[in-house]
Amino acid sequence: MQSYESSNASKDANDDKQRLLNYNSSFQNSSSSVVNPFSSSNNLPQLPNSLPPSASAYTRYPQGLTGSRVASTQSLGSKSSAQSGHSALPSSNSSDKSSSPFLVDSDFSPFGGYPASSFPLHIDEKEDDDYLHNPDPIADADYDKHRFWYDLKSLDKRSGWSLFGIVLFIVGILGVMVILPILTYTGAAGHAKLVPQSYTQLSEYVYPRLSAIRTSLIDPDTPKSAYTREALDGSLWSLVFSDEFAVDGRTFYDGDDQFWYAPDLHYDATKDLEWYDPDAVTTANGTVQFRMDAFQNHNLFYRSGMLHSWNRACFTQGTMEVSAQFPGYGNVSGMWPGLWSMGNLGRPGYMATTDGVWPYSYDSCDAGITANQSSPDGISYLGGQRLNACTCKGEDHPNRGTGRGAPEIDIIEAEVDTNVRVGVASQSLQIAPMDIWYMPDYNWIEVYNNSVTTMNTYAGGPFQEAVSATTTLNTKWYELGDGERYFQKYAFEYLNDDSAGYVRWFVGEEPTFTVHANALAPNGNIGWRRISKEPMSMVMNLGVSNNWAYIDWPSISFPTTMQVDYVRVYQPNNSVSMTCDPSDYPTYDYIQSHPLAYQVWNYTNWTAAGYDTPKNSVVNGC
């Protein structure tokens, strides 16, 4: 270090002396202790052999000097004076240049922070923000610990008013939300009804609480004379459900009605040419009207409506009676009006739900539950009964051990006989598995008037067996034509006893034909088909399809409308069941656990909806 001073200080003596004069001028009032590099060597602590100071030579964080980021010049001066016994600033005429300019007689720096030995800057390089680059950790820790109070003390006037406003806002909120309710609380649990001193009665009309909500399954507009109906055995069955559609302007979008729902879909199961739209179904003139338009939509050319009570209103055993007027002319073929019912496990139009359950009504474990009925002759193209009575333990089934399905009973599917040009009612029981040649035991089928009713020449196909009869209709029961137009009643009545069960159909007050339970006896490799024990939902629709009847397009005029005056359901007094989820044939939990199949209409089969077919003991073994 001595050689350093002798070689450099001699060359720049004049410059160094000038810097020292500037330093003395800047710090003449400060007591900070700084070593003059040009003072005599007695003012500098001598380090033997030019070695750096040991750990005990200085304290990096001296005690008692942590109150500020920058040590005060007074503290620096007093400390250095006490240690060296010399003046903090040497005189300007000192000429000893043998000391290092980087060493000081105290471990503090006039640039701020400490220790000085870690911050060896020339004095002419001092800047105002030097303390930021040589921080004091102890002072920083103290500042961070009490930051809130330091910031609060240093608030300017504007910030102080802002803080006051925030506090005032909080106090106001507490006053309104807490203090005011406390002060105004009376202790009363409720408020007494206020009775005016005087009032004027403006109207005698008593407004209903909720005029659109029925509190009974029986429509209050149903006449008392219709509260009972005579059954096949002469007993009187009671009315358990009715809808007279007497209130105009009802709509049937999903959620609009308690009992009915108009779907928004294409009915692909029968390859219909129309789109079913809720807009096409409404009530007017005391009827529910199904309007078919030649209206292009959804890549189809026609729009019509369907109404059903699936999972809302179902019945098991009884009579379903509907009063209706069919669309168009009674001598023009093409329209497909339908009034029917189906087991609640199948949702109309949702083909994934009907896959493997429609139109099964079967409780045996044999070839009848297998695909194609295990027959190579093409009698059946069905994939087998999915919910059969022999489902293996742990498999997906609403109530294992019972054969389940979605059988169909048609009150009427109307068409026109193109030979004699009059309307015809097709009334059917759709079942599976199928008899050989689709022929039930006709010894147990009863036709009441052969002059107007005959067994249908169509008895079924590879997808269903149709036990069906056709009855001639009066052309005055249609929408268009000469003379007065009329409504007509159509109905079916059934009991599901295994031996005494039957289904009986009506046109007007007259029965047309009856199918007794024995007509569905074992045949070939299949067992008994049963009269439906499933909860049956009610369906009404107006369609058009090449799969149904010849369509006389030039003679059909659009729009055309089917009207339904009422729907009524009767049941024996000792077996009333108006539920879609009876205990012995439940459906609710099963429907809820398969939402994709029951809520997404364009899945065409059960596996497409993401569900597996349950295994059974006949096909898979258990």
Coordinates of C-alpha atoms in Angstrom, one line a residue:
M1 CA 0.0 0.0 0.0
Q2 CA 2.9 2.4 0.6
S3 CA 4.2 1.9 -2.9
Y4 CA 0.7 2.6 -4.2
E5 CA 0.6 5.9 -2.5
S6 CA 4.1 7.0 -3.4
S7 CA 3.7 6.2 -7.1
N8 CA 0.2 7.6 -7.7
A9 CA -0.1 10.5 -5.2
S10 CA 3.0 12.1 -6.5
K11 CA 1.8 12.1 -10.1
D12 CA -1.6 13.6 -9.3
A13 CA -0.8 15.8 -6.3
N14 CA -2.4 18.9 -7.6
D15 CA -5.6 17.0 -8.6
D16 CA -5.8 15.2 -5.3
K17 CA -5.3 18.4 -3.3
Q18 CA -8.1 20.0 -5.3
R19 CA -10.5 17.1 -4.6
L20 CA -9.6 17.3 -0.9
L21 CA -10.4 21.0 -0.9
N22 CA -13.8 20.2 -2.5
Y23 CA -14.4 17.5 0.1
N24 CA -13.6 19.8 3.0
S25 CA -15.9 22.4 1.6
S26 CA -18.8 19.9 1.3
F27 CA -18.4 18.4 4.7
Q28 CA -17.0 21.3 6.7
N29 CA -20.1 21.2 9.0
S30 CA -20.2 17.5 9.2
S31 CA -18.6 15.5 12.0
S32 CA -18.3 12.4 9.8
S33 CA -15.0 10.8 10.3
V34 CA -13.1 10.3 7.0
V35 CA -9.4 9.7 6.6
N36 CA -7.5 12.2 4.6
P37 CA -5.4 10.2 2.2
F38 CA -2.8 13.0 2.2
S39 CA -2.5 13.4 6.0
S40 CA 0.4 12.0 7.9
S41 CA 0.5 8.2 8.3
N42 CA -0.2 8.6 12.0
N43 CA -3.9 9.2 11.2
L44 CA -4.4 5.8 9.5
P45 CA -4.5 2.5 11.3
Q46 CA -1.5 0.4 10.1
L47 CA -2.2 -3.1 9.0
P48 CA 0.8 -5.4 9.3
N49 CA 2.0 -7.1 6.1
S50 CA -0.8 -5.3 4.2
L51 CA -3.3 -8.1 5.2
P52 CA -7.1 -7.4 5.3
P53 CA -8.6 -7.0 8.8
S54 CA -9.6 -10.1 10.6
A55 CA -13.3 -10.8 11.6
S56 CA -12.6 -9.3 15.0
A57 CA -11.1 -6.2 13.6
Y58 CA -14.5 -4.6 13.0
T59 CA -18.2 -5.2 13.6
R60 CA -20.2 -5.3 10.3
Y61 CA -23.4 -4.2 12.1
P62 CA -22.3 -2.0 15.1
Q63 CA -24.7 -1.6 17.9
G64 CA -26.7 1.6 18.5
L65 CA -26.6 2.8 14.9
T66 CA -29.7 1.3 13.5
G67 CA -32.2 4.1 13.7
S68 CA -31.8 5.3 10.1
R69 CA -30.9 4.1 6.7
V70 CA -28.0 6.5 6.6
A71 CA -25.8 6.9 9.7
S72 CA -25.9 10.5 10.8
T73 CA -22.8 12.5 10.3
Q74 CA -22.8 13.3 14.0
S75 CA -22.6 9.6 14.9
L76 CA -19.9 9.0 12.4
G77 CA -17.9 11.9 13.6
S78 CA -18.2 11.1 17.3
K79 CA -17.4 7.5 16.8
S80 CA -14.3 8.1 14.7
S81 CA -13.1 10.8 17.2
A82 CA -13.4 8.4 20.1
Q83 CA -11.5 5.7 18.3
S84 CA -8.6 7.8 16.7
G85 CA -8.3 10.8 18.9
H86 CA -7.9 13.0 15.8
S87 CA -10.0 15.5 13.9
A88 CA -12.6 14.0 11.6
L89 CA -11.3 16.1 8.6
P90 CA -7.6 16.7 8.2
S91 CA -6.3 20.1 7.2
S92 CA -5.9 20.9 3.6
N93 CA -2.2 21.4 3.9
S94 CA -1.5 17.8 4.9
S95 CA 1.0 16.3 2.4
D96 CA 1.3 12.7 3.5
K97 CA 0.3 10.5 0.6
S98 CA 1.5 7.2 1.9
S99 CA -1.9 6.0 3.1
S100 CA -4.5 4.1 1.0
P101 CA -7.4 6.3 -0.2
F102 CA -9.8 3.3 0.4
L103 CA -9.1 2.9 4.1
V104 CA -10.9 4.9 6.8
D105 CA -10.4 5.2 10.5
S106 CA -13.9 4.1 11.2
D107 CA -16.2 1.4 9.8
F108 CA -18.7 3.9 8.5
S109 CA -19.1 5.7 5.2
P110 CA -20.2 9.2 4.4
F111 CA -22.1 7.6 1.4
G112 CA -24.6 5.9 3.7
G113 CA -24.8 2.4 5.0
Y114 CA -21.9 0.4 6.4
P115 CA -19.2 -1.0 6.6
A116 CA -17.0 1.5 4.7
S117 CA -14.5 -1.2 3.8
S118 CA -17.2 -2.9 1.7
F119 CA -18.0 0.4 -0.3
P120 CA -14.6 1.8 -1.4
L121 CA -15.7 4.7 -3.6
H122 CA -13.7 7.8 -4.3
I123 CA -15.2 10.9 -2.6
D124 CA -15.7 12.6 -5.9
E125 CA -18.0 9.8 -7.0
K126 CA -20.6 10.3 -4.2
E127 CA -24.2 10.5 -5.4
D128 CA -27.5 11.2 -3.6
D129 CA -28.8 7.6 -3.9
D130 CA -25.6 5.9 -2.7
Y131 CA -27.5 4.7 0.4
L132 CA -29.8 2.7 -1.8
H133 CA -26.9 0.6 -3.0
N134 CA -25.4 0.0 0.4
P135 CA -28.5 -0.7 2.6
D136 CA -28.7 -1.1 6.3
P137 CA -30.5 -4.5 7.0
I138 CA -31.2 -3.8 10.6
A139 CA -32.8 -0.4 9.9
D140 CA -34.7 -2.0 7.0
A141 CA -36.1 -4.7 9.3
D142 CA -37.2 -2.1 11.8
Y143 CA -38.8 -0.1 9.0
D144 CA -40.7 -3.1 7.6
K145 CA -41.9 -4.0 11.1
H146 CA -43.5 -0.6 11.6
R147 CA -44.2 0.3 8.0
F148 CA -47.8 1.1 8.6
W149 CA -47.0 3.7 11.2
Y150 CA -44.1 5.2 9.3
D151 CA -46.4 5.5 6.2
L152 CA -49.2 6.9 8.3
K153 CA -46.9 9.6 9.7
S154 CA -45.6 10.5 6.3
L155 CA -49.1 10.9 4.6
D156 CA -49.5 14.1 2.7
K157 CA -52.7 16.2 3.0
R158 CA -54.4 14.6 0.0
S159 CA -53.7 11.1 1.1
G160 CA -54.9 11.9 4.6
W161 CA -58.3 13.1 3.2
S162 CA -58.6 9.9 1.1
L163 CA -58.0 7.8 4.2
F164 CA -60.6 9.8 6.1
G165 CA -63.1 9.2 3.3
I166 CA -62.6 5.4 3.4
V167 CA -63.0 5.4 7.2
L168 CA -66.2 7.5 6.9
F169 CA -67.6 5.1 4.3
I170 CA -66.9 2.0 6.4
V171 CA -68.5 3.7 9.4
G172 CA -71.6 4.6 7.3
I173 CA -72.0 1.0 6.1
L174 CA -71.7 -0.3 9.6
G175 CA -74.2 2.2 10.7
V176 CA -76.8 1.3 8.1
M177 CA -76.3 -2.4 8.1
V178 CA -75.7 -3.0 11.8
I179 CA -76.3 -0.1 14.1
L180 CA -79.6 1.1 12.6
P181 CA -81.2 -2.4 12.6
I182 CA -80.1 -2.8 16.2
L183 CA -81.6 0.6 17.2
T184 CA -84.9 0.0 15.3
Y185 CA -85.4 -3.7 16.4
T186 CA -88.6 -4.0 18.3
G187 CA -88.4 -7.6 19.4
A188 CA -91.6 -8.6 17.6
A189 CA -91.4 -11.9 15.7
G190 CA -93.8 -10.7 13.0
H191 CA -95.9 -7.8 11.9
A192 CA -99.6 -7.6 12.6
K193 CA -101.8 -7.4 9.6
L194 CA -102.6 -3.8 8.8
V195 CA -106.3 -3.2 8.5
P196 CA -107.3 0.0 6.7
Q197 CA -109.8 2.2 8.4
S198 CA -112.0 2.3 5.4
Y199 CA -111.9 0.6 1.9
T200 CA -113.9 0.4 -1.3
Q201 CA -114.7 -3.0 -2.9
L202 CA -114.0 -2.6 -6.6
S203 CA -115.1 -6.0 -7.8
E204 CA -116.9 -9.1 -6.7
Y205 CA -114.5 -11.3 -8.6
V206 CA -112.3 -13.6 -6.5
Y207 CA -108.9 -13.8 -8.1
P208 CA -107.3 -17.3 -7.9
R209 CA -104.0 -17.7 -6.3
L210 CA -102.4 -19.4 -9.3
S211 CA -104.9 -19.7 -12.1
A212 CA -102.6 -21.8 -14.3
I213 CA -101.9 -24.4 -11.7
R214 CA -104.3 -27.3 -11.2
T215 CA -104.6 -28.8 -7.7
S216 CA -106.4 -32.0 -8.9
L217 CA -105.8 -34.6 -11.6
I218 CA -109.4 -34.1 -12.6
D219 CA -110.0 -31.0 -14.6
P220 CA -112.6 -28.8 -12.8
D221 CA -114.2 -28.2 -16.3
T222 CA -115.0 -31.9 -16.6
P223 CA -118.8 -32.3 -16.3
K224 CA -120.1 -34.4 -13.4
S225 CA -121.8 -36.7 -15.8
A226 CA -118.4 -37.9 -17.0
Y227 CA -117.1 -38.8 -13.6
T228 CA -117.9 -42.5 -14.1
R229 CA -117.8 -45.0 -17.0
E230 CA -119.1 -48.5 -17.4
A231 CA -116.6 -51.2 -17.9
L232 CA -116.8 -54.6 -19.8
D233 CA -118.0 -56.4 -16.7
G234 CA -120.7 -53.8 -16.0
S235 CA -118.9 -52.1 -13.1
L236 CA -118.5 -48.4 -12.9
W237 CA -115.0 -47.1 -13.1
S238 CA -114.1 -43.7 -11.7
L239 CA -112.5 -40.8 -13.4
V240 CA -109.0 -40.4 -12.1
F241 CA -107.6 -37.9 -14.7
S242 CA -109.0 -35.5 -17.2
D243 CA -108.0 -32.5 -19.3
E244 CA -110.7 -30.6 -21.1
F245 CA -108.4 -28.0 -22.7
A246 CA -111.0 -25.4 -22.0
V247 CA -108.5 -22.6 -21.4
D248 CA -107.4 -21.0 -24.6
G249 CA -103.8 -20.0 -25.2
R250 CA -102.1 -22.8 -23.4
T251 CA -98.6 -23.7 -24.6
F252 CA -96.7 -26.9 -24.2
Y253 CA -93.0 -26.1 -24.3
D254 CA -91.0 -28.1 -21.8
G255 CA -91.9 -26.8 -18.3
D256 CA -95.0 -24.9 -19.5
D257 CA -97.6 -27.5 -18.4
Q258 CA -98.0 -29.9 -15.5
F259 CA -99.1 -32.9 -17.5
W260 CA -98.2 -32.4 -21.1
Y261 CA -95.1 -31.7 -23.1
A262 CA -94.6 -30.9 -26.8
P263 CA -91.2 -32.2 -28.1
D264 CA -89.0 -30.3 -30.5
L265 CA -87.5 -33.1 -32.7
H266 CA -87.7 -35.2 -35.8
Y267 CA -89.6 -38.5 -35.3
D268 CA -87.2 -40.7 -37.1
A269 CA -88.5 -44.0 -35.8
T270 CA -91.3 -44.0 -38.4
K271 CA -89.3 -41.8 -40.9
D272 CA -91.8 -39.0 -40.7
L273 CA -91.6 -36.1 -43.2
E274 CA -92.4 -33.4 -40.7
W275 CA -90.6 -31.8 -37.8
Y276 CA -92.4 -31.8 -34.5
D277 CA -92.4 -28.2 -33.1
P278 CA -94.0 -27.0 -29.8
D279 CA -95.2 -23.9 -31.8
A280 CA -97.6 -26.2 -33.7
V281 CA -99.5 -27.2 -30.5
T282 CA -101.8 -24.8 -28.6
T283 CA -105.3 -24.5 -27.2
A284 CA -108.1 -22.6 -28.9
N285 CA -111.9 -22.8 -29.0
G286 CA -111.9 -25.2 -26.1
T287 CA -109.6 -27.8 -27.9
V288 CA -106.0 -28.6 -28.2
Q289 CA -105.0 -28.1 -31.8
F290 CA -102.2 -29.9 -33.8
R291 CA -101.5 -27.8 -36.9
M292 CA -99.5 -29.2 -39.8
D293 CA -98.0 -26.6 -42.2
A294 CA -96.1 -26.9 -45.4
F295 CA -93.2 -25.0 -43.7
Q296 CA -89.6 -25.7 -44.5
N297 CA -87.5 -26.2 -41.4
H298 CA -84.7 -28.4 -40.2
N299 CA -84.1 -29.6 -43.8
L300 CA -87.7 -30.9 -43.8
F301 CA -90.7 -29.5 -45.7
Y302 CA -93.4 -29.8 -43.1
R303 CA -94.0 -28.9 -39.5
S304 CA -96.5 -30.4 -37.0
G305 CA -97.0 -31.2 -33.4
M306 CA -96.9 -34.0 -30.8
L307 CA -98.1 -33.9 -27.2
H308 CA -97.4 -36.5 -24.6
S309 CA -97.4 -37.0 -20.9
W310 CA -94.2 -39.0 -20.6
N311 CA -92.9 -39.1 -17.0
R312 CA -95.6 -36.6 -16.0
A313 CA -98.9 -38.5 -16.0
C314 CA -99.1 -42.2 -16.4
F315 CA -101.7 -44.9 -15.6
T316 CA -101.7 -48.7 -15.1
Q317 CA -104.9 -50.4 -16.1
G318 CA -108.1 -48.5 -16.9
T319 CA -109.7 -46.7 -19.8
M320 CA -108.1 -43.9 -21.9
E321 CA -110.8 -41.9 -23.7
V322 CA -110.2 -39.1 -26.2
S323 CA -112.6 -37.0 -28.1
A324 CA -111.1 -35.8 -31.4
Q325 CA -111.7 -34.4 -34.9
F326 CA -109.2 -35.6 -37.5
P327 CA -107.5 -33.3 -40.1
G328 CA -108.3 -32.7 -43.7
Y329 CA -111.0 -34.6 -45.7
G330 CA -112.2 -38.0 -44.6
N331 CA -111.7 -39.3 -48.2
V332 CA -108.2 -38.0 -48.8
S333 CA -105.3 -40.3 -47.8
G334 CA -102.0 -39.1 -46.4
M335 CA -102.3 -37.7 -42.9
W336 CA -101.3 -39.8 -39.9
P337 CA -103.2 -38.7 -36.8
G338 CA -102.4 -40.8 -33.7
L339 CA -103.9 -41.2 -30.2
W340 CA -101.9 -43.9 -28.3
S341 CA -100.0 -44.9 -25.2
M342 CA -96.6 -46.4 -24.4
G343 CA -94.8 -47.8 -21.4
N344 CA -92.9 -45.0 -19.5
L345 CA -89.5 -46.7 -20.0
G346 CA -89.7 -45.6 -23.6
R347 CA -89.8 -41.9 -24.4
P348 CA -91.5 -41.1 -27.6
G349 CA -89.1 -39.9 -30.3
Y350 CA -86.0 -40.9 -28.2
M351 CA -84.9 -44.0 -30.0
A352 CA -82.1 -44.9 -27.5
T353 CA -84.8 -45.4 -24.8
T354 CA -87.0 -47.6 -26.9
D355 CA -84.1 -49.8 -28.1
G356 CA -84.5 -53.2 -26.5
V357 CA -87.7 -52.3 -24.6
W358 CA -90.3 -51.4 -27.3
P359 CA -92.7 -53.2 -27.7
Y360 CA -91.7 -55.9 -25.3
S361 CA -94.2 -57.2 -22.7
Y362 CA -92.4 -60.3 -21.7
D363 CA -91.5 -62.0 -18.4
S364 CA -90.0 -65.3 -19.5
C365 CA -86.4 -66.5 -19.9
D366 CA -86.1 -68.2 -23.2
A367 CA -85.5 -67.5 -26.9
G368 CA -88.0 -64.6 -26.7
I369 CA -85.4 -62.4 -25.1
T370 CA -82.6 -63.1 -27.6
A371 CA -81.8 -61.2 -30.7
N372 CA -84.0 -62.1 -33.6
Q373 CA -85.7 -64.6 -31.2
S374 CA -82.9 -66.9 -32.1
S375 CA -84.7 -67.6 -35.4
P376 CA -83.0 -67.4 -38.8
D377 CA -86.2 -67.0 -40.8
G378 CA -86.3 -63.2 -40.3
I379 CA -89.4 -63.2 -38.1
S380 CA -87.7 -60.6 -35.9
Y381 CA -85.0 -58.0 -36.4
L382 CA -85.1 -56.9 -32.8
G383 CA -81.9 -56.9 -30.8
G384 CA -83.4 -58.8 -27.9
Q385 CA -85.2 -57.7 -24.7
R386 CA -82.7 -55.5 -22.9
L387 CA -84.5 -55.5 -19.5
N388 CA -85.4 -59.1 -19.3
A389 CA -86.4 -61.2 -16.3
C390 CA -83.0 -63.1 -16.3
T391 CA -80.7 -60.2 -15.9
C392 CA -77.5 -61.1 -14.0
K393 CA -76.9 -59.9 -10.5
G394 CA -75.2 -56.5 -10.4
E395 CA -76.3 -55.6 -14.0
D396 CA -78.2 -52.4 -14.9
H397 CA -82.0 -53.0 -14.4
P398 CA -84.8 -51.0 -12.8
N399 CA -86.0 -54.1 -10.7
R400 CA -84.0 -57.2 -11.5
G401 CA -86.1 -60.4 -11.8
T402 CA -89.0 -58.8 -13.7
G403 CA -89.2 -58.5 -17.4
R404 CA -89.6 -54.9 -18.4
G405 CA -90.5 -53.1 -21.6
A406 CA -92.4 -50.3 -23.3
P407 CA -95.5 -52.0 -24.9
E408 CA -97.8 -49.8 -27.0
I409 CA -101.6 -49.7 -27.1
D410 CA -103.1 -47.5 -29.9
I411 CA -106.5 -46.0 -29.3
I412 CA -106.5 -45.1 -33.0
E413 CA -104.2 -44.4 -35.9
A414 CA -106.4 -42.9 -38.6
E415 CA -106.1 -43.5 -42.3
V416 CA -108.2 -43.6 -45.4
D417 CA -109.3 -46.6 -47.4
T418 CA -108.4 -45.6 -50.9
N419 CA -110.8 -48.1 -52.5
V420 CA -114.0 -46.8 -50.9
R421 CA -112.5 -43.4 -50.0
V422 CA -113.7 -43.4 -46.4
G423 CA -111.8 -43.0 -43.1
V424 CA -110.5 -46.0 -41.3
A425 CA -109.5 -46.4 -37.6
S426 CA -106.6 -48.8 -37.0
Q427 CA -106.7 -49.9 -33.3
S428 CA -103.8 -52.1 -32.2
L429 CA -101.8 -53.8 -29.4
Q430 CA -98.1 -53.7 -30.3
I431 CA -96.1 -56.5 -28.7
A432 CA -92.9 -58.5 -28.8
P433 CA -91.6 -61.2 -29.1
M434 CA -93.7 -62.2 -32.0
D435 CA -95.9 -65.2 -32.8
I436 CA -95.1 -67.4 -35.8
W437 CA -96.4 -65.5 -38.9
Y438 CA -97.4 -62.8 -36.4
M439 CA -100.6 -64.6 -35.8
P440 CA -102.0 -64.7 -32.2
D441 CA -104.7 -67.1 -31.1
Y442 CA -107.7 -65.6 -32.8
N443 CA -110.0 -67.8 -30.7
W444 CA -109.5 -65.3 -28.0
I445 CA -110.1 -62.2 -30.1
E446 CA -113.7 -60.9 -30.2
V447 CA -115.0 -58.6 -33.0
Y448 CA -118.4 -57.0 -32.3
N449 CA -119.7 -55.7 -35.6
N450 CA -118.2 -57.3 -38.7
S451 CA -120.0 -54.9 -41.0
V452 CA -117.8 -52.0 -39.8
T453 CA -114.8 -53.7 -38.1
T454 CA -112.5 -56.4 -39.5
M455 CA -109.1 -57.7 -38.4
N456 CA -106.3 -55.8 -40.0
T457 CA -104.6 -57.4 -42.9
Y458 CA -101.4 -56.0 -41.5
A459 CA -100.5 -58.2 -38.5
G460 CA -96.9 -56.9 -37.9
G461 CA -93.4 -57.1 -39.2
P462 CA -89.8 -57.8 -38.0
F463 CA -90.0 -55.0 -35.5
Q464 CA -93.3 -55.6 -33.8
E465 CA -96.4 -57.8 -33.9
A466 CA -99.6 -55.8 -34.3
V467 CA -102.8 -57.3 -33.0
S468 CA -105.0 -54.9 -34.9
A469 CA -108.5 -54.3 -36.3
T470 CA -109.8 -51.6 -38.5
T471 CA -113.1 -49.8 -38.2
T472 CA -114.8 -47.6 -40.8
L473 CA -115.2 -43.9 -39.8
N474 CA -117.8 -41.3 -40.8
T475 CA -116.3 -38.6 -43.0
K476 CA -118.1 -36.0 -40.9
W477 CA -115.6 -36.7 -38.1
Y478 CA -113.0 -34.9 -40.1
E479 CA -112.0 -31.3 -40.3
L480 CA -113.1 -30.6 -43.9
G481 CA -116.1 -31.6 -46.0
D482 CA -119.7 -30.8 -46.7
G483 CA -122.1 -30.3 -43.9
E484 CA -121.6 -30.1 -40.2
R485 CA -118.3 -31.3 -38.7
Y486 CA -118.3 -33.4 -35.5
F487 CA -116.0 -34.8 -32.8
Q488 CA -116.0 -38.5 -32.0
K489 CA -114.9 -40.4 -29.0
Y490 CA -112.2 -43.1 -29.2
A491 CA -111.1 -45.3 -26.3
F492 CA -109.4 -48.5 -25.1
E493 CA -110.0 -50.3 -21.8
Y494 CA -107.7 -52.8 -20.3
L495 CA -106.9 -55.0 -17.3
N496 CA -103.6 -56.8 -17.0
D497 CA -104.4 -59.9 -15.1
D498 CA -102.4 -62.8 -16.4
S499 CA -105.5 -65.0 -17.0
A500 CA -108.5 -62.6 -17.1
G501 CA -106.7 -59.6 -18.6
Y502 CA -107.9 -58.0 -21.9
V503 CA -107.8 -55.0 -24.1
R504 CA -111.0 -53.6 -25.5
W505 CA -111.3 -50.8 -28.1
F506 CA -114.2 -48.3 -28.8
V507 CA -115.3 -46.0 -31.5
G508 CA -118.0 -43.7 -30.0
E509 CA -119.9 -45.7 -27.3
E510 CA -119.7 -48.9 -29.2
P511 CA -116.9 -51.5 -28.6
T512 CA -115.1 -52.6 -31.8
F513 CA -113.0 -55.6 -30.7
T514 CA -111.4 -57.2 -27.7
V515 CA -108.1 -59.1 -27.3
H516 CA -108.1 -61.5 -24.3
A517 CA -104.9 -62.5 -22.4
N518 CA -105.1 -66.1 -23.8
A519 CA -104.7 -64.8 -27.3
L520 CA -101.0 -64.2 -26.4
A521 CA -100.3 -67.7 -25.2
P522 CA -96.9 -69.5 -25.8
N523 CA -96.2 -70.2 -29.4
G524 CA -93.2 -72.0 -30.9
N525 CA -90.1 -71.2 -28.9
I526 CA -91.6 -68.2 -27.0
G527 CA -93.7 -67.9 -23.9
W528 CA -96.6 -65.8 -22.7
R529 CA -96.8 -62.2 -23.8
R530 CA -98.6 -60.2 -21.1
I531 CA -101.1 -57.4 -21.2
S532 CA -99.0 -54.4 -20.2
K533 CA -98.2 -54.0 -16.5
E534 CA -96.1 -51.0 -17.2
P535 CA -97.2 -47.4 -16.3
M536 CA -98.5 -46.1 -19.6
S537 CA -97.9 -42.5 -20.8
M538 CA -100.4 -40.8 -23.1
V539 CA -99.4 -39.6 -26.6
M540 CA -101.2 -37.5 -29.3
N541 CA -99.7 -36.5 -32.6
L542 CA -100.3 -35.5 -36.2
G543 CA -97.7 -36.9 -38.7
V544 CA -97.1 -37.7 -42.3
S545 CA -94.9 -40.6 -43.6
N546 CA -94.5 -42.8 -46.5
N547 CA -94.2 -45.7 -44.0
W548 CA -97.9 -45.3 -43.1
A549 CA -100.2 -44.8 -46.0
Y550 CA -100.4 -43.6 -49.6
I551 CA -100.0 -39.8 -49.6
D552 CA -102.3 -38.0 -52.1
W553 CA -100.2 -34.9 -52.3
P554 CA -102.4 -33.0 -54.9
S555 CA -105.5 -33.4 -52.7
I556 CA -104.0 -32.4 -49.4
S557 CA -104.5 -28.7 -48.5
F558 CA -102.2 -27.1 -45.9
P559 CA -102.4 -26.0 -43.2
T560 CA -104.5 -28.8 -41.8
T561 CA -105.4 -29.3 -38.1
M562 CA -106.3 -32.2 -35.8
Q563 CA -108.4 -31.1 -32.7
V564 CA -108.7 -32.9 -29.4
D565 CA -111.6 -31.9 -27.2
Y566 CA -110.6 -33.8 -24.1
V567 CA -108.6 -36.7 -22.6
R568 CA -110.0 -38.7 -19.7
V569 CA -108.7 -41.7 -17.8
Y570 CA -110.9 -44.1 -15.8
Q571 CA -109.8 -46.9 -13.4
P572 CA -111.4 -49.5 -11.2
N573 CA -112.1 -48.2 -7.7
N574 CA -109.9 -50.8 -6.1
S575 CA -106.8 -50.4 -8.4
V576 CA -106.2 -46.7 -8.9
S577 CA -102.7 -46.0 -10.1
M578 CA -102.0 -42.6 -11.7
T579 CA -98.2 -42.6 -11.4
C580 CA -95.2 -43.1 -13.7
D581 CA -93.2 -44.7 -10.9
P582 CA -95.3 -47.5 -9.3
S583 CA -93.4 -49.6 -6.6
D584 CA -93.7 -52.9 -8.6
Y585 CA -92.7 -51.4 -11.9
P586 CA -90.5 -48.4 -11.1
T587 CA -89.1 -46.1 -13.7
Y588 CA -87.9 -42.9 -12.1
D589 CA -84.5 -43.9 -10.7
Y590 CA -83.7 -45.8 -14.0
I591 CA -84.6 -42.7 -16.1
Q592 CA -82.5 -40.4 -13.8
S593 CA -79.5 -42.7 -14.0
H594 CA -79.4 -42.6 -17.9
P595 CA -79.7 -38.9 -18.8
L596 CA -78.0 -39.1 -22.2
A597 CA -80.5 -41.6 -23.5
Y598 CA -83.6 -39.9 -22.0
Q599 CA -82.6 -36.3 -22.7
V600 CA -80.7 -36.4 -26.1
W601 CA -83.2 -37.4 -28.8
N602 CA -80.7 -38.0 -31.7
Y603 CA -79.1 -41.1 -30.1
T604 CA -80.6 -43.9 -32.1
N605 CA -79.7 -46.9 -29.9
W606 CA -78.7 -47.7 -26.3
T607 CA -75.0 -48.2 -26.9
A608 CA -74.7 -45.0 -28.9
A609 CA -75.8 -43.2 -25.8
G610 CA -72.8 -44.7 -23.9
Y611 CA -74.5 -47.5 -22.0
D612 CA -73.9 -51.2 -21.9
T613 CA -76.6 -53.9 -22.5
P614 CA -77.1 -55.9 -19.3
K615 CA -75.9 -59.5 -19.3
N616 CA -78.4 -62.2 -18.8
S617 CA -78.4 -65.9 -17.8
V618 CA -79.7 -67.1 -21.2
V619 CA -77.2 -65.5 -23.4
N620 CA -74.2 -64.8 -21.2
G621 CA -74.6 -67.1 -18.2
C622 CA -74.4 -65.8 -14.7

